CSV table of C-alpha atoms in Angstrom, one decimal:
chain,number,residue,atom,x,y,z
A,135,MET,CA,-19.6,19.7,92.8
A,136,MET,CA,-19.0,21.3,89.5
A,137,LEU,CA,-20.5,24.5,90.9
A,138,GLU,CA,-18.2,24.5,93.8
A,139,GLU,CA,-15.2,24.0,91.6
A,140,ALA,CA,-16.4,26.9,89.4
A,141,ARG,CA,-16.8,29.2,92.5
A,142,THR,CA,-13.3,28.2,93.7
A,143,PHE,CA,-11.9,29.0,90.3
A,144,ALA,CA,-13.8,32.5,90.3
A,145,GLY,CA,-12.7,33.3,93.8
A,146,ARG,CA,-8.9,32.7,93.2
A,147,GLU,CA,-6.3,35.3,92.5
A,148,HIS,CA,-6.3,35.8,88.8
A,149,ARG,CA,-3.5,36.9,86.6
A,150,LEU,CA,-2.9,37.9,82.9
A,151,TYR,CA,-1.8,35.4,80.2
A,152,LEU,CA,1.1,36.8,78.2
A,153,GLY,CA,3.6,35.0,75.9
A,154,GLY,CA,2.7,31.6,77.3
A,155,ARG,CA,3.1,32.7,81.0
A,156,TRP,CA,0.8,34.0,83.8
A,157,VAL,CA,1.9,37.4,85.0
A,158,ASP,CA,0.8,39.9,87.6
A,159,GLY,CA,-1.4,42.8,86.5
A,160,PRO,CA,-0.7,46.4,87.5
A,161,GLU,CA,-0.6,46.8,91.3
A,162,GLY,CA,-3.7,48.2,92.8
A,163,LYS,CA,-5.8,48.0,89.6
A,164,THR,CA,-8.5,45.3,89.6
A,165,LEU,CA,-12.1,44.9,88.3
A,166,GLU,CA,-14.8,43.3,90.5
A,167,THR,CA,-17.4,41.1,88.8
A,168,HIS,CA,-20.9,40.0,90.2
A,169,ASP,CA,-23.1,37.0,89.9
A,170,PRO,CA,-26.1,38.2,87.9
A,171,SER,CA,-28.3,35.5,89.7
A,172,THR,CA,-27.6,37.1,93.1
A,173,GLY,CA,-25.9,40.4,92.6
A,174,LEU,CA,-23.2,39.3,95.0
A,175,HIS,CA,-19.5,39.5,94.4
A,176,LEU,CA,-18.1,36.8,92.3
A,177,SER,CA,-14.5,37.5,91.3
A,178,LYS,CA,-11.8,40.0,91.0
A,179,VAL,CA,-9.4,40.2,88.0
A,180,PRO,CA,-6.5,42.5,86.9
A,181,ALA,CA,-7.3,45.7,85.1
A,182,ALA,CA,-4.5,45.7,82.5
A,183,GLY,CA,-3.3,48.9,80.9
A,184,SER,CA,-0.9,50.1,78.3
A,185,SER,CA,2.1,48.5,79.8
A,186,GLU,CA,0.6,45.0,79.9
A,187,LEU,CA,-0.7,45.5,76.4
A,188,ASP,CA,2.7,46.4,75.1
A,189,SER,CA,4.0,43.1,76.6
A,190,ALA,CA,1.2,41.0,75.0
A,191,VAL,CA,1.6,42.6,71.6
A,192,ARG,CA,5.3,41.9,71.7
A,193,ALA,CA,4.6,38.3,72.5
A,194,ALA,CA,2.1,38.1,69.8
A,195,ARG,CA,4.2,39.7,67.2
A,196,GLN,CA,7.1,37.4,68.0
A,197,ALA,CA,4.7,34.4,67.6
A,198,VAL,CA,3.8,35.4,64.0
A,199,ASP,CA,7.2,36.9,63.0
A,200,GLY,CA,9.6,33.9,63.3
A,201,GLY,CA,8.3,32.4,66.5
A,202,GLU,CA,7.4,28.7,67.1
A,203,TRP,CA,3.7,29.4,66.0
A,204,SER,CA,4.7,30.8,62.6
A,205,ARG,CA,7.0,27.8,62.0
A,206,LEU,CA,4.3,25.1,62.5
A,207,THR,CA,3.2,23.5,59.3
A,208,PRO,CA,-0.5,23.8,58.5
A,209,ALA,CA,-1.0,20.2,59.6
A,210,ASP,CA,0.5,20.8,62.9
A,211,ARG,CA,-1.4,24.0,63.4
A,212,GLN,CA,-4.5,22.0,62.6
A,213,LYS,CA,-3.7,19.4,65.4
A,214,VAL,CA,-3.2,22.0,68.0
A,215,ILE,CA,-6.4,23.9,67.3
A,216,TRP,CA,-8.4,20.5,67.1
A,217,ARG,CA,-6.8,19.5,70.5
A,218,LEU,CA,-8.1,22.8,72.0
A,219,GLY,CA,-11.5,21.9,70.8
A,220,ASP,CA,-11.3,18.4,72.3
A,221,LEU,CA,-10.2,19.9,75.7
A,222,MET,CA,-13.2,22.2,75.6
A,223,VAL,CA,-15.5,19.2,75.2
A,224,GLU,CA,-13.6,17.3,78.0
A,225,HIS,CA,-14.0,20.3,80.3
A,226,ALA,CA,-17.6,21.2,79.1
A,227,ASP,CA,-19.3,20.8,82.5
A,228,GLU,CA,-16.6,23.1,84.2
A,229,LEU,CA,-16.8,25.7,81.4
A,230,ALA,CA,-20.5,25.7,81.5
A,231,ALA,CA,-20.5,26.2,85.2
A,232,LEU,CA,-18.1,29.2,84.8
A,233,GLU,CA,-20.2,30.7,82.0
A,234,SER,CA,-23.4,30.4,84.1
A,235,LEU,CA,-21.7,32.0,87.1
A,236,ASP,CA,-20.5,35.0,85.0
A,237,THR,CA,-23.6,35.5,82.8
A,238,GLY,CA,-26.4,34.0,84.8
A,239,LYS,CA,-27.8,31.9,82.0
A,240,PRO,CA,-29.2,28.6,82.8
A,241,LEU,CA,-26.7,25.9,83.3
A,242,ARG,CA,-28.4,23.8,80.7
A,243,ASP,CA,-28.1,26.4,78.0
A,244,SER,CA,-24.4,27.1,78.8
A,245,ARG,CA,-23.6,23.4,78.7
A,246,PHE,CA,-25.4,22.4,75.5
A,247,PHE,CA,-25.5,25.6,73.4
A,248,ASP,CA,-22.5,28.0,74.5
A,249,VAL,CA,-19.8,25.5,75.2
A,250,LEU,CA,-20.5,23.0,72.5
A,251,ASN,CA,-20.8,25.8,69.9
A,252,ALA,CA,-17.6,27.2,71.2
A,253,ALA,CA,-15.8,23.8,70.8
A,254,SER,CA,-17.4,23.4,67.4
A,255,SER,CA,-15.7,26.6,66.2
A,256,PHE,CA,-12.3,25.1,67.0
A,257,HIS,CA,-13.0,21.7,65.5
A,258,TYR,CA,-14.5,23.3,62.3
A,259,CYS,CA,-11.7,25.9,61.9
A,260,ALA,CA,-8.9,23.5,62.5
A,261,GLY,CA,-9.7,21.9,59.1
A,262,TRP,CA,-9.1,25.3,57.3
A,263,ALA,CA,-5.5,25.5,58.5
A,264,THR,CA,-4.6,23.1,55.8
A,265,LYS,CA,-6.9,24.4,53.1
A,266,LEU,CA,-6.3,28.2,52.8
A,267,ASN,CA,-5.3,27.9,49.1
A,268,GLY,CA,-4.9,30.6,46.5
A,269,GLU,CA,-5.6,30.4,42.8
A,270,THR,CA,-3.5,30.2,39.7
A,271,ILE,CA,-4.7,33.0,37.4
A,272,GLY,CA,-4.4,33.4,33.7
A,273,VAL,CA,-3.2,36.9,32.8
A,274,SER,CA,-3.4,38.7,29.5
A,275,ARG,CA,0.0,40.5,29.3
A,276,PRO,CA,2.4,39.9,26.5
A,277,GLY,CA,4.8,37.1,27.2
A,278,GLU,CA,4.6,34.1,29.4
A,279,TRP,CA,3.6,34.5,33.0
A,280,HIS,CA,2.9,32.4,36.0
A,281,ALA,CA,0.5,34.3,38.3
A,282,TYR,CA,-1.0,33.1,41.5
A,283,THR,CA,-2.6,34.4,44.7
A,284,VAL,CA,-1.9,33.3,48.3
A,285,HIS,CA,-3.7,34.0,51.7
A,286,GLU,CA,-1.3,35.1,54.4
A,287,PRO,CA,-2.0,35.8,58.1
A,288,VAL,CA,-3.0,39.4,58.7
A,289,GLY,CA,-0.7,39.2,61.8
A,290,VAL,CA,-1.6,40.1,65.3
A,291,VAL,CA,-5.4,40.3,66.0
A,292,ALA,CA,-7.1,42.2,68.9
A,293,ALA,CA,-10.3,40.2,69.7
A,294,ILE,CA,-12.7,42.2,71.9
A,295,VAL,CA,-15.7,40.2,73.0
A,296,PRO,CA,-19.0,41.1,74.9
A,297,TRP,CA,-20.6,39.7,77.9
A,298,ASN,CA,-23.8,37.9,76.4
A,299,ALA,CA,-22.1,34.7,75.2
A,300,PRO,CA,-18.4,35.3,76.2
A,301,LEU,CA,-16.9,31.9,75.4
A,302,MET,CA,-18.9,31.2,72.2
A,303,ILE,CA,-18.1,34.7,70.8
A,304,ALA,CA,-14.4,34.5,71.9
A,305,SER,CA,-14.1,31.1,70.2
A,306,ALA,CA,-15.6,32.5,67.0
A,307,LYS,CA,-12.8,34.9,66.8
A,308,VAL,CA,-9.8,33.0,68.3
A,309,ALA,CA,-10.4,29.8,66.3
A,310,PRO,CA,-10.4,31.3,62.7
A,311,ALA,CA,-7.6,33.7,63.7
A,312,LEU,CA,-5.4,30.8,64.7
A,313,ALA,CA,-6.4,28.7,61.6
A,314,ALA,CA,-5.3,31.5,59.4
A,315,GLY,CA,-1.9,31.6,61.3
A,316,CYS,CA,-2.5,34.8,63.4
A,317,SER,CA,-1.8,35.5,66.9
A,318,VAL,CA,-4.5,36.9,69.1
A,319,VAL,CA,-4.7,39.3,72.1
A,320,LEU,CA,-8.1,38.5,73.6
A,321,LYS,CA,-10.0,40.9,75.8
A,322,PRO,CA,-13.1,39.5,77.4
A,323,ALA,CA,-15.8,41.8,78.7
A,324,GLU,CA,-15.1,43.1,82.2
A,325,GLU,CA,-18.4,41.6,83.4
A,326,THR,CA,-17.5,38.0,82.2
A,327,PRO,CA,-13.8,37.2,82.3
A,328,LEU,CA,-13.8,33.7,83.7
A,329,THR,CA,-14.1,31.4,80.6
A,330,ALA,CA,-11.5,33.5,78.8
A,331,LEU,CA,-9.0,32.9,81.5
A,332,ARG,CA,-9.8,29.2,81.6
A,333,LEU,CA,-9.5,29.0,77.8
A,334,ALA,CA,-6.0,30.4,78.2
A,335,GLU,CA,-5.2,27.5,80.5
A,336,LEU,CA,-6.7,25.0,78.1
A,337,SER,CA,-4.7,26.5,75.2
A,338,LEU,CA,-1.5,25.9,77.2
A,339,GLU,CA,-2.5,22.3,77.8
A,340,ALA,CA,-3.3,21.9,74.1
A,341,GLY,CA,0.4,22.8,73.2
A,342,LEU,CA,-0.4,26.3,71.7
A,343,PRO,CA,2.9,27.9,71.4
A,344,ALA,CA,3.7,30.9,73.4
A,345,GLY,CA,2.3,34.2,72.2
A,346,ALA,CA,-0.2,32.7,69.8
A,347,LEU,CA,-2.9,33.4,72.4
A,348,ASN,CA,-2.7,36.1,75.1
A,349,VAL,CA,-5.6,37.1,77.5
A,350,LEU,CA,-5.9,40.5,79.0
A,351,THR,CA,-8.7,41.5,81.4
A,352,GLY,CA,-9.5,45.2,81.7
A,353,THR,CA,-12.0,48.0,80.8
A,354,GLY,CA,-13.1,49.0,77.4
A,355,PRO,CA,-12.3,52.7,77.8
A,356,GLU,CA,-8.7,51.9,78.8
A,357,LEU,CA,-7.6,48.6,77.5
A,358,GLY,CA,-10.1,48.2,74.6
A,359,ASP,CA,-9.3,51.7,73.3
A,360,ALA,CA,-5.5,51.1,73.6
A,361,MET,CA,-5.8,47.9,71.6
A,362,VAL,CA,-7.6,49.6,68.9
A,363,ARG,CA,-5.0,52.4,68.7
A,364,HIS,CA,-1.9,50.1,69.2
A,365,PRO,CA,0.5,50.2,66.4
A,366,GLY,CA,1.6,46.6,66.8
A,367,ILE,CA,-2.0,45.2,66.2
A,368,ASP,CA,-2.9,44.6,62.6
A,369,LYS,CA,-6.7,43.7,62.9
A,370,VAL,CA,-9.5,44.4,65.3
A,371,ALA,CA,-12.3,41.8,65.6
A,372,PHE,CA,-15.2,43.2,67.7
A,373,THR,CA,-18.5,42.0,68.9
A,374,GLY,CA,-20.8,44.5,70.7
A,375,SER,CA,-23.0,47.5,70.4
A,376,THR,CA,-23.2,49.6,67.2
A,377,GLU,CA,-22.3,52.7,69.2
A,378,VAL,CA,-18.9,51.2,70.3
A,379,GLY,CA,-18.5,49.8,66.8
A,380,ARG,CA,-18.5,53.3,65.3
A,381,HIS,CA,-16.0,54.4,68.1
A,382,ILE,CA,-13.7,51.6,67.0
A,383,VAL,CA,-13.9,52.6,63.4
A,384,ARG,CA,-13.0,56.1,64.1
A,385,GLN,CA,-10.0,55.0,66.4
A,386,ALA,CA,-8.7,52.5,63.9
A,387,ALA,CA,-8.9,55.0,60.9
A,388,ASP,CA,-5.6,56.6,61.5
A,389,SER,CA,-3.6,53.4,61.1
A,390,PHE,CA,-6.0,51.7,58.6
A,391,LYS,CA,-6.2,48.6,60.8
A,392,ARG,CA,-8.3,45.8,59.4
A,393,VAL,CA,-11.6,45.9,61.3
A,394,SER,CA,-14.4,43.3,61.4
A,395,LEU,CA,-17.5,44.2,63.4
A,396,GLU,CA,-20.5,42.1,64.6
A,397,LEU,CA,-22.8,44.6,66.0
A,398,GLY,CA,-26.5,45.2,67.0
A,399,GLY,CA,-29.7,43.8,65.7
A,400,LYS,CA,-33.4,44.3,65.5
A,401,SER,CA,-34.3,41.1,63.7
A,402,PRO,CA,-37.8,40.7,62.1
A,403,VAL,CA,-39.7,37.5,62.4
A,404,ILE,CA,-42.4,37.1,59.7
A,405,VAL,CA,-45.2,34.7,60.2
A,406,LEU,CA,-47.5,34.2,57.2
A,407,SER,CA,-51.1,32.8,57.6
A,408,ASP,CA,-50.2,29.5,56.0
A,409,ALA,CA,-47.3,28.8,58.5
A,410,ASP,CA,-47.3,25.8,60.8
A,411,LEU,CA,-48.2,27.7,63.9
A,412,ASP,CA,-47.9,24.8,66.3
A,413,ARG,CA,-44.2,24.7,65.4
A,414,ALA,CA,-43.6,28.3,64.7
A,415,THR,CA,-45.1,29.8,67.8
A,416,PRO,CA,-42.8,28.2,70.4
A,417,LEU,CA,-39.7,29.0,68.3
A,418,VAL,CA,-40.8,32.6,67.9
A,419,ALA,CA,-40.8,32.8,71.6
A,420,GLN,CA,-37.5,31.1,72.1
A,421,GLY,CA,-36.0,33.5,69.5
A,422,ILE,CA,-36.6,36.5,71.9
A,423,PHE,CA,-36.6,34.9,75.3
A,424,ALA,CA,-33.5,32.8,74.9
A,425,ASN,CA,-30.5,34.1,76.8
A,426,THR,CA,-32.9,36.6,78.3
A,427,GLY,CA,-33.2,38.4,75.1
A,428,GLN,CA,-29.5,39.4,75.3
A,429,ALA,CA,-28.6,38.3,71.8
A,430,CYS,CA,-27.8,40.5,68.7
A,431,ASN,CA,-29.7,38.2,66.5
A,432,ALA,CA,-32.8,38.0,68.8
A,433,GLY,CA,-36.1,38.0,66.9
A,434,SER,CA,-37.4,41.2,68.7
A,435,ARG,CA,-39.9,42.3,66.1
A,436,LEU,CA,-42.8,40.1,65.1
A,437,PHE,CA,-44.8,40.8,61.9
A,438,ALA,CA,-47.7,38.4,61.8
A,439,GLU,CA,-50.4,38.3,59.2
A,440,SER,CA,-53.7,39.7,60.6
A,441,ALA,CA,-55.5,36.5,60.0
A,442,VAL,CA,-53.2,34.6,62.4
A,443,PHE,CA,-51.9,37.7,64.5
A,444,ASP,CA,-54.0,37.2,67.6
A,445,ARG,CA,-53.2,33.3,67.7
A,446,VAL,CA,-49.5,33.9,67.4
A,447,VAL,CA,-49.3,36.6,69.9
A,448,GLU,CA,-51.6,34.8,72.4
A,449,GLY,CA,-49.3,31.7,72.0
A,450,VAL,CA,-46.0,33.6,72.6
A,451,ALA,CA,-47.6,35.3,75.5
A,452,GLU,CA,-48.8,32.0,77.0
A,453,TYR,CA,-45.2,30.6,76.5
A,454,ALA,CA,-43.8,33.6,78.3
A,455,ALA,CA,-46.3,33.4,81.2
A,456,GLN,CA,-45.2,29.7,81.8
A,457,LEU,CA,-41.5,30.3,81.6
A,458,ARG,CA,-39.7,29.7,84.8
A,459,VAL,CA,-37.5,32.6,85.6
A,460,GLY,CA,-34.8,31.9,88.1
A,461,GLN,CA,-31.1,31.5,89.1
A,462,ALA,CA,-28.6,29.9,86.7
A,463,PHE,CA,-28.0,26.7,88.8
A,464,SER,CA,-31.6,25.8,89.5
A,465,GLU,CA,-32.7,22.9,87.5
A,466,GLU,CA,-36.2,24.4,87.0
A,467,THR,CA,-34.8,27.7,85.5
A,468,GLN,CA,-35.8,28.3,81.8
A,469,MET,CA,-34.8,32.0,81.7
A,470,GLY,CA,-32.1,33.6,83.9
A,471,PRO,CA,-31.3,37.3,84.9
A,472,LEU,CA,-30.1,40.1,82.9
A,473,ILE,CA,-26.4,40.7,83.2
A,474,SER,CA,-26.4,43.7,85.5
A,475,GLN,CA,-28.4,46.4,87.2
A,476,VAL,CA,-27.4,48.7,84.4
A,477,GLN,CA,-28.9,46.3,81.8
A,478,LEU,CA,-32.1,45.8,84.1
A,479,ASP,CA,-32.7,49.5,84.3
A,480,ARG,CA,-32.2,49.8,80.5
A,481,VAL,CA,-34.7,47.1,79.6
A,482,ALA,CA,-37.3,48.3,82.2
A,483,GLY,CA,-36.9,51.7,80.9
A,484,TYR,CA,-37.7,50.5,77.2
A,485,VAL,CA,-40.9,48.9,78.6
A,486,ASP,CA,-42.0,52.2,80.0
A,487,ILE,CA,-41.1,53.9,76.8
A,488,GLY,CA,-43.2,51.4,74.8
A,489,LEU,CA,-46.2,52.1,77.0
A,490,SER,CA,-45.7,55.9,76.8
A,491,GLU,CA,-45.6,55.5,73.0
A,492,GLY,CA,-49.0,53.7,73.0
A,493,ALA,CA,-48.1,50.0,73.1
A,494,ASP,CA,-49.9,47.5,75.2
A,495,ILE,CA,-48.4,44.9,77.5
A,496,ARG,CA,-49.9,41.4,76.6
A,497,VAL,CA,-47.7,39.8,79.3
A,498,GLY,CA,-44.7,40.5,81.5
A,499,GLY,CA,-43.1,43.8,81.8
A,500,LYS,CA,-42.3,43.9,85.5
A,501,VAL,CA,-39.1,43.8,87.4
A,502,LEU,CA,-39.0,40.9,89.8
A,503,GLU,CA,-38.3,41.9,93.4
A,504,ARG,CA,-35.7,39.5,94.3
A,505,ASP,CA,-31.9,39.2,94.6
A,506,GLY,CA,-30.3,39.5,91.1
A,507,TYR,CA,-31.3,41.3,87.9
A,508,PHE,CA,-34.5,39.8,86.8
A,509,ILE,CA,-37.3,41.0,84.6
A,510,GLU,CA,-40.4,39.2,83.3
A,511,PRO,CA,-40.4,38.0,79.7
A,512,THR,CA,-42.5,40.6,77.9
A,513,VAL,CA,-44.7,40.9,74.8
A,514,LEU,CA,-45.7,44.4,73.5
A,515,SER,CA,-48.5,44.6,71.0
A,516,GLY,CA,-50.0,47.6,69.3
A,517,THR,CA,-46.4,48.7,68.4
A,518,ARG,CA,-45.5,50.5,65.1
A,519,THR,CA,-42.2,50.6,63.2
A,520,GLU,CA,-41.7,54.2,64.1
A,521,MET,CA,-41.8,53.6,67.9
A,522,ARG,CA,-38.4,53.6,69.7
A,523,VAL,CA,-39.1,50.1,71.1
A,524,ALA,CA,-39.5,48.8,67.5
A,525,ARG,CA,-36.6,50.7,66.2
A,526,GLU,CA,-33.8,50.6,68.9
A,527,GLU,CA,-32.1,47.4,70.3
A,528,ILE,CA,-33.4,46.7,73.7
A,529,PHE,CA,-31.2,43.7,74.4
A,530,GLY,CA,-33.7,42.1,76.7
A,531,PRO,CA,-36.7,39.8,76.6
A,532,VAL,CA,-39.1,42.2,75.0
A,533,LEU,CA,-41.0,41.3,71.8
A,534,CYS,CA,-42.7,44.0,69.7
A,535,ALA,CA,-45.7,42.5,67.9
A,536,MET,CA,-47.1,44.0,64.8
A,537,SER,CA,-50.0,42.9,62.5
A,538,VAL,CA,-49.5,43.0,58.7
A,539,THR,CA,-51.6,42.1,55.7
A,540,GLY,CA,-50.4,39.5,53.3
A,541,ASP,CA,-51.7,41.0,50.1
A,542,ASP,CA,-48.4,42.4,49.1
A,543,LEU,CA,-45.1,40.7,50.1
A,544,ASP,CA,-43.3,43.9,49.3
A,545,ASP,CA,-45.2,45.8,51.9
A,546,ILE,CA,-44.3,43.1,54.6
A,547,VAL,CA,-40.6,43.3,53.6
A,548,ALA,CA,-40.7,47.0,53.6
A,549,GLU,CA,-41.9,46.9,57.2
A,550,ALA,CA,-39.3,44.4,58.2
A,551,ASN,CA,-36.5,46.4,56.5
A,552,ALA,CA,-37.6,49.6,58.3
A,553,THR,CA,-34.7,49.6,60.7
A,554,ASN,CA,-31.0,50.7,60.7
A,555,TYR,CA,-29.9,47.1,61.4
A,556,GLY,CA,-29.7,44.1,59.2
A,557,LEU,CA,-28.3,41.2,61.2
A,558,GLY,CA,-30.8,38.4,60.8
A,559,ALA,CA,-34.4,37.6,60.0
A,560,SER,CA,-36.8,34.7,60.2
A,561,VAL,CA,-39.7,33.7,57.9
A,562,TRP,CA,-42.5,31.1,58.6
A,563,THR,CA,-44.5,29.9,55.7
A,564,ARG,CA,-45.4,26.6,53.9
A,565,ASP,CA,-45.1,28.4,50.6
A,566,LEU,CA,-41.4,28.1,49.6
A,567,GLY,CA,-41.9,30.4,46.6
A,568,LYS,CA,-43.0,33.1,49.0
A,569,ALA,CA,-40.1,32.2,51.4
A,570,HIS,CA,-37.5,32.6,48.6
A,571,ARG,CA,-39.0,35.9,47.4
A,572,ILE,CA,-39.1,37.3,50.9
A,573,ALA,CA,-35.5,36.1,51.7
A,574,ARG,CA,-34.2,37.8,48.5
A,575,ARG,CA,-35.7,41.2,49.6
A,576,LEU,CA,-34.8,41.2,53.2
A,577,LYS,CA,-31.7,43.3,54.1
A,578,ALA,CA,-30.2,40.8,56.6
A,579,GLY,CA,-27.0,38.9,56.7
A,580,THR,CA,-28.8,35.6,57.8
A,581,VAL,CA,-32.4,34.7,56.8
A,582,ARG,CA,-33.8,31.5,58.5
A,583,ILE,CA,-36.9,29.8,56.9
A,584,ASN,CA,-39.0,27.7,59.2
A,585,GLY,CA,-36.4,27.5,61.9
A,586,GLY,CA,-32.6,27.2,61.9
A,587,GLY,CA,-29.7,28.2,64.1
A,588,LEU,CA,-26.0,28.7,64.3
A,589,ASP,CA,-23.5,26.5,62.5
A,590,PRO,CA,-19.8,27.0,62.3
A,591,ALA,CA,-19.8,26.4,58.4
A,592,LEU,CA,-22.5,29.2,57.8
A,593,PRO,CA,-21.1,32.7,57.4
A,594,PHE,CA,-22.6,35.1,60.1
A,595,GLY,CA,-22.8,38.9,59.9
A,596,GLY,CA,-24.9,41.8,59.0
A,597,TYR,CA,-25.9,44.5,56.6
A,598,LYS,CA,-26.2,48.3,57.3
A,599,GLU,CA,-25.4,49.2,61.0
A,600,SER,CA,-25.2,45.5,62.1
A,601,GLY,CA,-21.5,45.4,61.1
A,602,TRP,CA,-18.7,44.7,58.7
A,603,GLY,CA,-17.5,41.2,57.5
A,604,ARG,CA,-18.5,37.8,58.5
A,605,GLU,CA,-17.7,35.2,61.1
A,606,SER,CA,-17.8,31.5,60.6
A,607,GLY,CA,-17.4,29.5,57.4
A,608,LEU,CA,-14.6,29.9,55.0
A,609,GLN,CA,-15.3,33.7,54.7
A,610,GLY,CA,-14.8,34.0,58.6
A,611,VAL,CA,-11.4,32.6,58.3
A,612,GLN,CA,-10.4,34.6,55.3
A,613,GLU,CA,-11.3,37.7,57.5
A,614,TYR,CA,-8.0,37.0,59.1
A,615,THR,CA,-5.8,36.9,56.0
A,616,GLU,CA,-4.5,39.3,53.5
A,617,LEU,CA,-4.6,38.2,49.9
A,618,LYS,CA,-1.2,38.6,47.9
A,619,SER,CA,-1.0,38.5,44.1
A,620,VAL,CA,2.4,37.0,42.8
A,621,MET,CA,3.4,37.4,39.1
A,622,ILE,CA,6.4,35.6,37.6
A,623,SER,CA,7.9,36.0,34.1
A,624,LEU,CA,8.6,32.7,32.4
A,625,GLY,CA,10.7,34.4,29.8
A,626,GLU,CA,14.5,35.2,29.7
A,627,VAL,CA,15.8,37.3,32.5
């Protein structure tokens, strides 16, 4: 029944959400999306352009410059944001069905990972609406002074999100921006617009004032670029490829917009010989095959000590061979399709590159001859850090396995750090002294020891070409504020 309702939602005539109202898109300009599980037509949405963007920015500007949203007390703002999180939980089955239709990921994953994490972002960030306090500062100037700082909303935020986890990533931007008192113009990826449009409906039901959230569907080259360049937008929050991140930085430079970027990754997974392999091995596999490897933080490079290398790789390969690959709504499916034919060709091309560079396929590697965009979960061994498959982000279910010696931790860390990225890393060992020493040396924004996952209280972001700034936690909310210093003389005027 929920799948049928989701398909009905996908197939209806969609509009743009601007200033608390649903409005038509530009005549004759639409985008068609496809179900990755079948390759068949799924939905058609408006392709917004500069005119619609101008309207959205005006509505967002009014909301933060004297509109109802700006007049809400922090406590009232908190209640609205919390209510939106509640509504996401109430409609979790529906949102999960829409997400699985759009992305092809197994329904179970959408329901119990994507949707619940998305709702958690709103519940967590709601609390910060009443706690964005400044400081009283003692200054050393002659005379008597009262000096303090305040966090103020940065203003109108352009949130541009990708297709791999559209609802969860949109929530990770919209929730903290609203908690900080900003207004948002949200652009979902053109491949996956459905949950963003449903989120707009839920925001209206939650009582979010007009203009606080606006949702525009459109392409990156037209709408996305226009958002970055628009003089009425104060900050751009983007998640996507490093290549597009560079483009955004260049486009935003002329107006000195605030920019936060969560970009690519090539995350190392280090397994030392003393690790609990029965626990580590399946989690290493899940770290690369979950979401069909389409995750910026996927553990795509395995560095296992030589004493346990064969056992770990064989265990991951066995896990991969037993994974049931199929359509999103099959109860048996454990790994779904890639998002599109373009992504399927990209991932298959990288497997061929790995073979040409001298890697061996331990398992998988084949495109599956069926409707949709399916490839086998793949493990490449015999890889080296200088190979393209070990340096470049594949964004698919392909693990590059490398054997290392444990004689010198610095050598292991040097191998793990031999990448332009620095988003995440994982370490498996029973020796917490080694774990701490490795974690201290890794150039990564998030280091997980013996497991771990996402939490809205934990800042998330990367070093090097993995981005600027942080999402989640207090730091993630502060990314949407400007810090103002105030100094008042207590002497005679």
